[in-house]
Amino acid sequence: MRWSELYVPTLRQDPADADAVSHRLLVRAGYIRQLMAGHYSLLPLAVRVRAKVVRVIREEMDRIGAQEMILPTMHPAEIWQKSGRWEVMGDEMFRLKDRKGTDLALGMTHEEIFTTLALELSSYRDLPQTWYQFQTKFRDEPRPKSGLIRVREFTMKDSYSFDLDAEGLDRSFEAHRQAYVRIFQRLNIPAIAVQASSGTMGGSGSTEFMCPSAAGEDLVVHCPNCDYAANVEKATSTLAPIEDGPGLDAPERFDTPGVKTIENLTRAHGVAADRQIKTLVYMVGGQLTLALLRGDHALVEQKLIDTTGSNDVRPATPDEIKAALGAYPGSLGGVGVSDLPILADEALRGRRDMVTGANVDKAHVRGVDVERDITVGRWVDLREVVAGEPCPKCGTGLEVEQTVEIGHIFKLGDKYTSVLGVNVLGADGERITPVMGSYGIGVERAMAAMVETHHDKNGIVWPVAVAPFEVAVALLDVEDEKSRTTAEEIYAELGRQRVDTILDDRAERPGVKFKDIELVGIPFRVTVGARSLAEGNVEIVSRASGEKALVPVAEAVEYVRKLVLDAS
């Protein structure tokens, strides 16, 4: 490939609307252009990187015996209705009607669609099966942002396993987990495998693969001393015990004018936050529900969703709260409430001499014994873990890191096979419902994660395995015959050696060529100029390390080939 023939619209300035590093650099380096919010065109360089990412993923999927397919992106509503997810997916699903008025959807994911293929499985001898595809997905993100990190149209590698029993599912899940570890190692992405919520996917468990990034919206809690790691939506920690006084024989009301928050109560009445009960009121499946936490703890809404099993969860409005409890937020509590579900965080179990709202505006109650005075329906984990709290496995202080999700694997069980009617004949002649796993990697998001991880002030620093070109031959003087002949010979021989090479033959100043090659992120540069050629040499530069070497022309190809091989 010759740069003079390649479409690479590099920019000298950062795009004004780009927030994430990867967004800024992929636009500047001529990889992507936005069509509208959440939808991007991939330009020639991006297509080359994407193809190499896909190749790595495909090789690892094939290695575990998965079989590649391509399924439609437009789906009939009836399949999603049968699984129950037509309603559950809510506004994130793109829905449309055809000219006959038939309800259709653009696929967010393909569990239901792959399961319909599994209807043709008839015998236990047909299992296990693992099927995968690379396919476009659509999600109506409310806030697309950060370039390729949060979009509304993207490519996903999604695979699905079908096994006879839980033991088989465990094997398929572990095979995928190991494949994902290898994929991210080959892509040079520092992925952290963490426990995660299964969300709308359902099933018995899931693992996320997270890449540390300032552009990420997910928080990962992990231990620096052991292997504990979890998304904040799933994370737990060990809390130090708190010694409570004997408290009062019964709760005692006191006036708290002007107190609306935990902090207000601490300042005005000297009640420490860890001695307060925070009362949050949510509508859960249409039912007003109280969620109680320690005053210094924050609610993780996904934990509430997972605990209740309902995706129809939202904060109650002040008027809904007033009608049910008799007070507005700021004076709420669970004491005396017997006609509404109450969920209490485990950190409140056994606590005495606490303070909470009185369900009377401008009033609170003190001396609350949680188990004595509040009718708790369920004790659950609702709180957000924060940095420094002890690890639940080893007691070391936990760390919290901002990350981007780059992969997610799920044990689905029979959630889809049972409802869609998949069964096979077992060895004993009885019908068996297979169990499933679902495993996803976002291709373009993986590209963005690599840029987030591998860049410097001059631009992108691609790992060799996925760089659009492994080597750039920079011809400094296109009018100099010796330089041109030498550059052409090196370029041609690198191609014969199967080194992915681009020849920068543009009539541009050397500085422009160097800046573009650095910005685009090509791992190695061979500089062919009259000055070094006069001494029989070319200059070879490593993008990652900045190391330079003058190498005899006759040895240049082998020198570069070895650099590429060692870095691959």
PDB file of C-alpha atoms in Angstrom, residues 327-559:
ATOM      1  CA  ALA A 327     -43.696  13.020  54.745  1.00  0.00           C
ATOM      2  CA  TYR A 328     -41.380  14.237  52.042  1.00  0.00           C
ATOM      3  CA  PRO A 329     -37.774  13.048  51.507  1.00  0.00           C
ATOM      4  CA  GLY A 330     -35.520  14.281  54.290  1.00  0.00           C
ATOM      5  CA  SER A 331     -37.743  13.003  57.098  1.00  0.00           C
ATOM      6  CA  LEU A 332     -38.324   9.382  56.034  1.00  0.00           C
ATOM      7  CA  GLY A 333     -37.807   6.178  57.981  1.00  0.00           C
ATOM      8  CA  GLY A 334     -38.930   2.579  58.336  1.00  0.00           C
ATOM      9  CA  VAL A 335     -40.115   2.738  61.943  1.00  0.00           C
ATOM     10  CA  GLY A 336     -43.825   1.895  62.114  1.00  0.00           C
ATOM     11  CA  VAL A 337     -44.089   1.011  58.413  1.00  0.00           C
ATOM     12  CA  SER A 338     -45.829  -2.332  58.049  1.00  0.00           C
ATOM     13  CA  ASP A 339     -47.713  -2.112  54.764  1.00  0.00           C
ATOM     14  CA  LEU A 340     -44.758  -1.650  52.373  1.00  0.00           C
ATOM     15  CA  PRO A 341     -41.842  -3.957  51.488  1.00  0.00           C
ATOM     16  CA  ILE A 342     -38.664  -3.025  53.353  1.00  0.00           C
ATOM     17  CA  LEU A 343     -35.210  -4.114  52.184  1.00  0.00           C
ATOM     18  CA  ALA A 344     -32.358  -3.463  54.629  1.00  0.00           C
ATOM     19  CA  ASP A 345     -28.668  -3.560  53.868  1.00  0.00           C
ATOM     20  CA  GLU A 346     -26.665  -6.132  55.818  1.00  0.00           C
ATOM     21  CA  ALA A 347     -24.588  -3.363  57.398  1.00  0.00           C
ATOM     22  CA  LEU A 348     -27.665  -2.441  59.481  1.00  0.00           C
ATOM     23  CA  ARG A 349     -28.192  -5.920  60.884  1.00  0.00           C
ATOM     24  CA  GLY A 350     -27.977  -5.881  64.680  1.00  0.00           C
ATOM     25  CA  ARG A 351     -27.568  -2.098  64.928  1.00  0.00           C
ATOM     26  CA  ARG A 352     -29.034  -0.235  67.914  1.00  0.00           C
ATOM     27  CA  ASP A 353     -29.362   3.354  69.098  1.00  0.00           C
ATOM     28  CA  MET A 354     -29.749   4.611  65.520  1.00  0.00           C
ATOM     29  CA  VAL A 355     -31.427   7.741  64.148  1.00  0.00           C
ATOM     30  CA  THR A 356     -33.827   7.900  61.207  1.00  0.00           C
ATOM     31  CA  GLY A 357     -36.662   9.996  59.828  1.00  0.00           C
ATOM     32  CA  ALA A 358     -39.979   9.994  61.702  1.00  0.00           C
ATOM     33  CA  ASN A 359     -42.201  10.071  58.592  1.00  0.00           C
ATOM     34  CA  VAL A 360     -43.268  13.478  59.817  1.00  0.00           C
ATOM     35  CA  ASP A 361     -41.830  16.509  58.066  1.00  0.00           C
ATOM     36  CA  LYS A 362     -39.077  18.242  60.070  1.00  0.00           C
ATOM     37  CA  ALA A 363     -38.781  15.390  62.583  1.00  0.00           C
ATOM     38  CA  HIS A 364     -36.583  12.350  63.271  1.00  0.00           C
ATOM     39  CA  VAL A 365     -36.508   9.547  65.834  1.00  0.00           C
ATOM     40  CA  ARG A 366     -33.535   8.441  67.963  1.00  0.00           C
ATOM     41  CA  GLY A 367     -32.835   5.232  69.867  1.00  0.00           C
ATOM     42  CA  VAL A 368     -33.883   2.975  66.987  1.00  0.00           C
ATOM     43  CA  ASP A 369     -33.091  -0.732  67.296  1.00  0.00           C
ATOM     44  CA  VAL A 370     -33.288  -1.851  63.667  1.00  0.00           C
ATOM     45  CA  GLU A 371     -34.459  -5.410  64.255  1.00  0.00           C
ATOM     46  CA  ARG A 372     -36.813  -4.407  67.077  1.00  0.00           C
ATOM     47  CA  ASP A 373     -38.387  -1.308  65.572  1.00  0.00           C
ATOM     48  CA  ILE A 374     -38.388  -1.903  61.798  1.00  0.00           C
ATOM     49  CA  THR A 375     -40.248  -4.671  59.990  1.00  0.00           C
ATOM     50  CA  VAL A 376     -37.474  -5.747  57.624  1.00  0.00           C
ATOM     51  CA  GLY A 377     -38.724  -8.010  54.882  1.00  0.00           C
ATOM     52  CA  ARG A 378     -35.303  -8.991  53.530  1.00  0.00           C
ATOM     53  CA  TRP A 379     -31.705  -8.456  54.559  1.00  0.00           C
ATOM     54  CA  VAL A 380     -29.654  -7.933  51.425  1.00  0.00           C
ATOM     55  CA  ASP A 381     -26.440  -6.377  50.079  1.00  0.00           C
ATOM     56  CA  LEU A 382     -27.300  -2.956  48.660  1.00  0.00           C
ATOM     57  CA  ARG A 383     -24.334  -0.725  49.456  1.00  0.00           C
ATOM     58  CA  GLU A 384     -21.488   0.516  47.290  1.00  0.00           C
ATOM     59  CA  VAL A 385     -18.030  -0.651  48.285  1.00  0.00           C
ATOM     60  CA  VAL A 386     -15.440   2.146  48.559  1.00  0.00           C
ATOM     61  CA  ALA A 387     -11.655   2.133  48.397  1.00  0.00           C
ATOM     62  CA  GLY A 388      -9.867   1.084  51.550  1.00  0.00           C
ATOM     63  CA  GLU A 389     -12.553  -1.242  52.892  1.00  0.00           C
ATOM     64  CA  PRO A 390     -11.208  -4.717  53.759  1.00  0.00           C
ATOM     65  CA  CYS A 391     -11.196  -7.400  51.067  1.00  0.00           C
ATOM     66  CA  PRO A 392     -13.816 -10.112  51.805  1.00  0.00           C
ATOM     67  CA  LYS A 393     -11.231 -12.808  51.041  1.00  0.00           C
ATOM     68  CA  CYS A 394      -8.003 -11.626  52.673  1.00  0.00           C
ATOM     69  CA  GLY A 395      -8.732  -8.396  54.558  1.00  0.00           C
ATOM     70  CA  THR A 396      -6.388  -6.165  52.547  1.00  0.00           C
ATOM     71  CA  GLY A 397      -7.667  -2.669  51.710  1.00  0.00           C
ATOM     72  CA  LEU A 398      -9.558  -2.742  48.409  1.00  0.00           C
ATOM     73  CA  GLU A 399      -8.815  -0.501  45.437  1.00  0.00           C
ATOM     74  CA  VAL A 400     -11.432   1.025  43.136  1.00  0.00           C
ATOM     75  CA  GLU A 401     -10.587   1.699  39.499  1.00  0.00           C
ATOM     76  CA  GLN A 402     -12.422   3.346  36.609  1.00  0.00           C
ATOM     77  CA  THR A 403     -12.776   0.930  33.691  1.00  0.00           C
ATOM     78  CA  VAL A 404     -14.346   0.143  30.322  1.00  0.00           C
ATOM     79  CA  GLU A 405     -16.105  -3.185  29.829  1.00  0.00           C
ATOM     80  CA  ILE A 406     -14.541  -5.027  26.885  1.00  0.00           C
ATOM     81  CA  GLY A 407     -16.024  -8.485  27.328  1.00  0.00           C
ATOM     82  CA  HIS A 408     -18.743 -10.267  29.288  1.00  0.00           C
ATOM     83  CA  ILE A 409     -19.495 -13.968  29.682  1.00  0.00           C
ATOM     84  CA  PHE A 410     -22.675 -15.414  31.198  1.00  0.00           C
ATOM     85  CA  LYS A 411     -24.014 -18.704  32.495  1.00  0.00           C
ATOM     86  CA  LEU A 412     -27.595 -18.521  31.236  1.00  0.00           C
ATOM     87  CA  GLY A 413     -28.803 -21.942  32.363  1.00  0.00           C
ATOM     88  CA  ASP A 414     -32.107 -22.912  30.720  1.00  0.00           C
ATOM     89  CA  LYS A 415     -33.544 -19.367  30.705  1.00  0.00           C
ATOM     90  CA  TYR A 416     -33.933 -19.357  26.909  1.00  0.00           C
ATOM     91  CA  THR A 417     -33.998 -23.038  25.978  1.00  0.00           C
ATOM     92  CA  SER A 418     -36.906 -23.769  28.311  1.00  0.00           C
ATOM     93  CA  VAL A 419     -39.100 -20.857  27.260  1.00  0.00           C
ATOM     94  CA  LEU A 420     -38.396 -21.376  23.550  1.00  0.00           C
ATOM     95  CA  GLY A 421     -38.935 -25.128  23.731  1.00  0.00           C
ATOM     96  CA  VAL A 422     -35.494 -26.594  23.036  1.00  0.00           C
ATOM     97  CA  ASN A 423     -35.062 -30.166  24.223  1.00  0.00           C
ATOM     98  CA  VAL A 424     -33.162 -33.269  23.191  1.00  0.00           C
ATOM     99  CA  LEU A 425     -33.555 -36.973  23.794  1.00  0.00           C
ATOM    100  CA  GLY A 426     -31.233 -38.172  26.559  1.00  0.00           C
ATOM    101  CA  ALA A 427     -29.322 -41.447  26.698  1.00  0.00           C
ATOM    102  CA  ASP A 428     -32.075 -42.864  28.934  1.00  0.00           C
ATOM    103  CA  GLY A 429     -34.847 -41.898  26.514  1.00  0.00           C
ATOM    104  CA  GLU A 430     -36.017 -38.929  28.604  1.00  0.00           C
ATOM    105  CA  ARG A 431     -36.274 -35.389  27.238  1.00  0.00           C
ATOM    106  CA  ILE A 432     -33.541 -32.974  28.419  1.00  0.00           C
ATOM    107  CA  THR A 433     -33.548 -29.177  28.234  1.00  0.00           C
ATOM    108  CA  PRO A 434     -30.027 -28.025  27.318  1.00  0.00           C
ATOM    109  CA  VAL A 435     -28.334 -25.243  29.266  1.00  0.00           C
ATOM    110  CA  MET A 436     -26.701 -22.233  27.632  1.00  0.00           C
ATOM    111  CA  GLY A 437     -23.865 -19.808  27.994  1.00  0.00           C
ATOM    112  CA  SER A 438     -23.505 -16.444  26.252  1.00  0.00           C
ATOM    113  CA  TYR A 439     -20.172 -14.729  25.592  1.00  0.00           C
ATOM    114  CA  GLY A 440     -19.558 -11.288  24.067  1.00  0.00           C
ATOM    115  CA  ILE A 441     -16.692  -9.023  22.990  1.00  0.00           C
ATOM    116  CA  GLY A 442     -17.231  -5.587  21.466  1.00  0.00           C
ATOM    117  CA  VAL A 443     -14.852  -5.332  18.517  1.00  0.00           C
ATOM    118  CA  GLU A 444     -14.723  -1.546  18.071  1.00  0.00           C
ATOM    119  CA  ARG A 445     -14.708  -1.031  21.827  1.00  0.00           C
ATOM    120  CA  ALA A 446     -11.660  -3.302  22.031  1.00  0.00           C
ATOM    121  CA  MET A 447     -10.005  -1.036  19.437  1.00  0.00           C
ATOM    122  CA  ALA A 448     -10.809   2.006  21.568  1.00  0.00           C
ATOM    123  CA  ALA A 449      -9.513   0.256  24.701  1.00  0.00           C
ATOM    124  CA  MET A 450      -6.193  -0.390  22.990  1.00  0.00           C
ATOM    125  CA  VAL A 451      -5.860   3.294  22.129  1.00  0.00           C
ATOM    126  CA  GLU A 452      -6.821   4.266  25.684  1.00  0.00           C
ATOM    127  CA  THR A 453      -4.011   2.012  26.896  1.00  0.00           C
ATOM    128  CA  HIS A 454      -1.397   2.579  24.184  1.00  0.00           C
ATOM    129  CA  HIS A 455      -0.800   6.218  23.290  1.00  0.00           C
ATOM    130  CA  ASP A 456       1.518   9.108  23.988  1.00  0.00           C
ATOM    131  CA  LYS A 457       1.628  12.840  23.281  1.00  0.00           C
ATOM    132  CA  ASN A 458       2.360  12.164  19.609  1.00  0.00           C
ATOM    133  CA  GLY A 459      -0.520   9.819  18.936  1.00  0.00           C
ATOM    134  CA  ILE A 460      -1.484   6.140  18.942  1.00  0.00           C
ATOM    135  CA  VAL A 461       1.018   3.365  19.733  1.00  0.00           C
ATOM    136  CA  TRP A 462      -0.624   0.242  18.313  1.00  0.00           C
ATOM    137  CA  PRO A 463       0.510  -3.226  19.389  1.00  0.00           C
ATOM    138  CA  VAL A 464       2.109  -4.915  16.373  1.00  0.00           C
ATOM    139  CA  ALA A 465      -0.595  -7.604  16.254  1.00  0.00           C
ATOM    140  CA  VAL A 466      -3.310  -5.120  15.292  1.00  0.00           C
ATOM    141  CA  ALA A 467      -1.526  -2.107  13.783  1.00  0.00           C
ATOM    142  CA  PRO A 468      -2.916  -1.088  10.387  1.00  0.00           C
ATOM    143  CA  PHE A 469       0.625  -1.572   9.052  1.00  0.00           C
ATOM    144  CA  GLU A 470       3.576  -3.065  10.871  1.00  0.00           C
ATOM    145  CA  VAL A 471       6.136  -0.894   9.093  1.00  0.00           C
ATOM    146  CA  ALA A 472       6.144   2.453   7.305  1.00  0.00           C
ATOM    147  CA  VAL A 473       8.900   3.137   4.795  1.00  0.00           C
ATOM    148  CA  ALA A 474       9.310   6.929   4.734  1.00  0.00           C
ATOM    149  CA  LEU A 475      10.781   8.187   1.469  1.00  0.00           C
ATOM    150  CA  LEU A 476      12.074  11.654   2.353  1.00  0.00           C
ATOM    151  CA  ASP A 477      12.953  12.949  -1.130  1.00  0.00           C
ATOM    152  CA  VAL A 478      10.666  11.606  -3.833  1.00  0.00           C
ATOM    153  CA  GLU A 479      12.716  13.427  -6.502  1.00  0.00           C
ATOM    154  CA  ASP A 480      16.000  11.734  -5.538  1.00  0.00           C
ATOM    155  CA  GLU A 481      16.379   8.661  -7.746  1.00  0.00           C
ATOM    156  CA  LYS A 482      18.650   6.719  -5.377  1.00  0.00           C
ATOM    157  CA  SER A 483      16.350   7.348  -2.426  1.00  0.00           C
ATOM    158  CA  ARG A 484      13.287   6.385  -4.451  1.00  0.00           C
ATOM    159  CA  THR A 485      14.866   3.183  -5.793  1.00  0.00           C
ATOM    160  CA  THR A 486      16.106   2.128  -2.347  1.00  0.00           C
ATOM    161  CA  ALA A 487      12.740   2.813  -0.691  1.00  0.00           C
ATOM    162  CA  GLU A 488      10.905   0.872  -3.392  1.00  0.00           C
ATOM    163  CA  GLU A 489      13.273  -2.105  -3.033  1.00  0.00           C
ATOM    164  CA  ILE A 490      12.937  -2.208   0.774  1.00  0.00           C
ATOM    165  CA  TYR A 491       9.162  -1.860   0.501  1.00  0.00           C
ATOM    166  CA  ALA A 492       8.918  -4.665  -2.069  1.00  0.00           C
ATOM    167  CA  GLU A 493      11.188  -7.024  -0.150  1.00  0.00           C
ATOM    168  CA  LEU A 494       9.333  -6.461   3.139  1.00  0.00           C
ATOM    169  CA  GLY A 495       6.148  -7.387   1.292  1.00  0.00           C
ATOM    170  CA  ARG A 496       7.771 -10.580   0.014  1.00  0.00           C
ATOM    171  CA  GLN A 497       8.774 -11.342   3.618  1.00  0.00           C
ATOM    172  CA  ARG A 498       5.101 -10.991   4.577  1.00  0.00           C
ATOM    173  CA  VAL A 499       5.686  -7.848   6.629  1.00  0.00           C
ATOM    174  CA  ASP A 500       2.626  -5.590   6.418  1.00  0.00           C
ATOM    175  CA  THR A 501       4.182  -2.412   5.030  1.00  0.00           C
ATOM    176  CA  ILE A 502       3.125   0.988   3.706  1.00  0.00           C
ATOM    177  CA  LEU A 503       5.351   3.197   1.576  1.00  0.00           C
ATOM    178  CA  ASP A 504       5.009   6.898   2.367  1.00  0.00           C
ATOM    179  CA  ASP A 505       5.708   8.243  -1.105  1.00  0.00           C
ATOM    180  CA  ARG A 506       3.900  11.570  -0.695  1.00  0.00           C
ATOM    181  CA  ALA A 507       5.506  14.795  -1.852  1.00  0.00           C
ATOM    182  CA  GLU A 508       5.468  16.160   1.710  1.00  0.00           C
ATOM    183  CA  ARG A 509       8.099  17.525   4.069  1.00  0.00           C
ATOM    184  CA  PRO A 510       9.859  14.922   6.266  1.00  0.00           C
ATOM    185  CA  GLY A 511       8.308  16.466   9.393  1.00  0.00           C
ATOM    186  CA  VAL A 512       4.790  15.980   8.034  1.00  0.00           C
ATOM    187  CA  LYS A 513       5.518  12.341   7.220  1.00  0.00           C
ATOM    188  CA  PHE A 514       7.063  11.653  10.631  1.00  0.00           C
ATOM    189  CA  LYS A 515       4.160  13.285  12.473  1.00  0.00           C
ATOM    190  CA  ASP A 516       1.558  11.361  10.480  1.00  0.00           C
ATOM    191  CA  ILE A 517       3.326   8.015  10.960  1.00  0.00           C
ATOM    192  CA  GLU A 518       3.555   8.667  14.710  1.00  0.00           C
ATOM    193  CA  LEU A 519      -0.043   9.886  14.963  1.00  0.00           C
ATOM    194  CA  VAL A 520      -1.385   6.863  13.073  1.00  0.00           C
ATOM    195  CA  GLY A 521       0.664   4.597  15.345  1.00  0.00           C
ATOM    196  CA  ILE A 522       2.662   2.391  12.960  1.00  0.00           C
ATOM    197  CA  PRO A 523       5.098   0.366  15.137  1.00  0.00           C
ATOM    198  CA  PHE A 524       8.268   0.733  13.033  1.00  0.00           C
ATOM    199  CA  ARG A 525       9.544   3.341  10.599  1.00  0.00           C
ATOM    200  CA  VAL A 526      12.273   2.899   8.008  1.00  0.00           C
ATOM    201  CA  THR A 527      13.537   6.331   6.977  1.00  0.00           C
ATOM    202  CA  VAL A 528      15.160   6.501   3.560  1.00  0.00           C
ATOM    203  CA  GLY A 529      16.993   9.802   2.990  1.00  0.00           C
ATOM    204  CA  ALA A 530      19.851  11.000   0.846  1.00  0.00           C
ATOM    205  CA  ARG A 531      22.070  11.898   3.828  1.00  0.00           C
ATOM    206  CA  SER A 532      22.040   8.426   5.435  1.00  0.00           C
ATOM    207  CA  LEU A 533      22.129   6.716   2.048  1.00  0.00           C
ATOM    208  CA  ALA A 534      25.369   8.521   1.284  1.00  0.00           C
ATOM    209  CA  GLU A 535      26.870   6.372   4.055  1.00  0.00           C
ATOM    210  CA  GLY A 536      24.995   3.260   2.906  1.00  0.00           C
ATOM    211  CA  ASN A 537      22.455   3.331   5.760  1.00  0.00           C
ATOM    212  CA  VAL A 538      18.772   3.806   6.526  1.00  0.00           C
ATOM    213  CA  GLU A 539      17.333   4.830   9.871  1.00  0.00           C
ATOM    214  CA  ILE A 540      14.966   2.480  11.695  1.00  0.00           C
ATOM    215  CA  VAL A 541      12.786   3.859  14.504  1.00  0.00           C
ATOM    216  CA  SER A 542      10.595   2.034  17.028  1.00  0.00           C
ATOM    217  CA  ARG A 543       7.325   3.867  17.727  1.00  0.00           C
ATOM    218  CA  ALA A 544       6.872   2.413  21.209  1.00  0.00           C
ATOM    219  CA  SER A 545      10.375   2.979  22.586  1.00  0.00           C
ATOM    220  CA  GLY A 546      11.616   5.788  20.334  1.00  0.00           C
ATOM    221  CA  GLU A 547      14.852   3.859  19.819  1.00  0.00           C
ATOM    222  CA  LYS A 548      16.711   4.643  16.591  1.00  0.00           C
ATOM    223  CA  ALA A 549      19.305   2.662  14.695  1.00  0.00           C
ATOM    224  CA  LEU A 550      21.327   3.282  11.540  1.00  0.00           C
ATOM    225  CA  VAL A 551      21.359   0.025   9.620  1.00  0.00           C
ATOM    226  CA  PRO A 552      23.133  -0.830   6.324  1.00  0.00           C
ATOM    227  CA  VAL A 553      20.683  -0.930   3.436  1.00  0.00           C
ATOM    228  CA  ALA A 554      21.510  -4.561   2.690  1.00  0.00           C
ATOM    229  CA  GLU A 555      20.583  -5.580   6.258  1.00  0.00           C
ATOM    230  CA  ALA A 556      17.526  -3.362   6.722  1.00  0.00           C
ATOM    231  CA  VAL A 557      14.820  -5.825   5.686  1.00  0.00           C
ATOM    232  CA  GLU A 558      16.079  -8.619   7.922  1.00  0.00           C
ATOM    233  CA  TYR A 559      16.598  -6.174  10.798  1.00  0.00           C
TER     234      TYR A 559
END
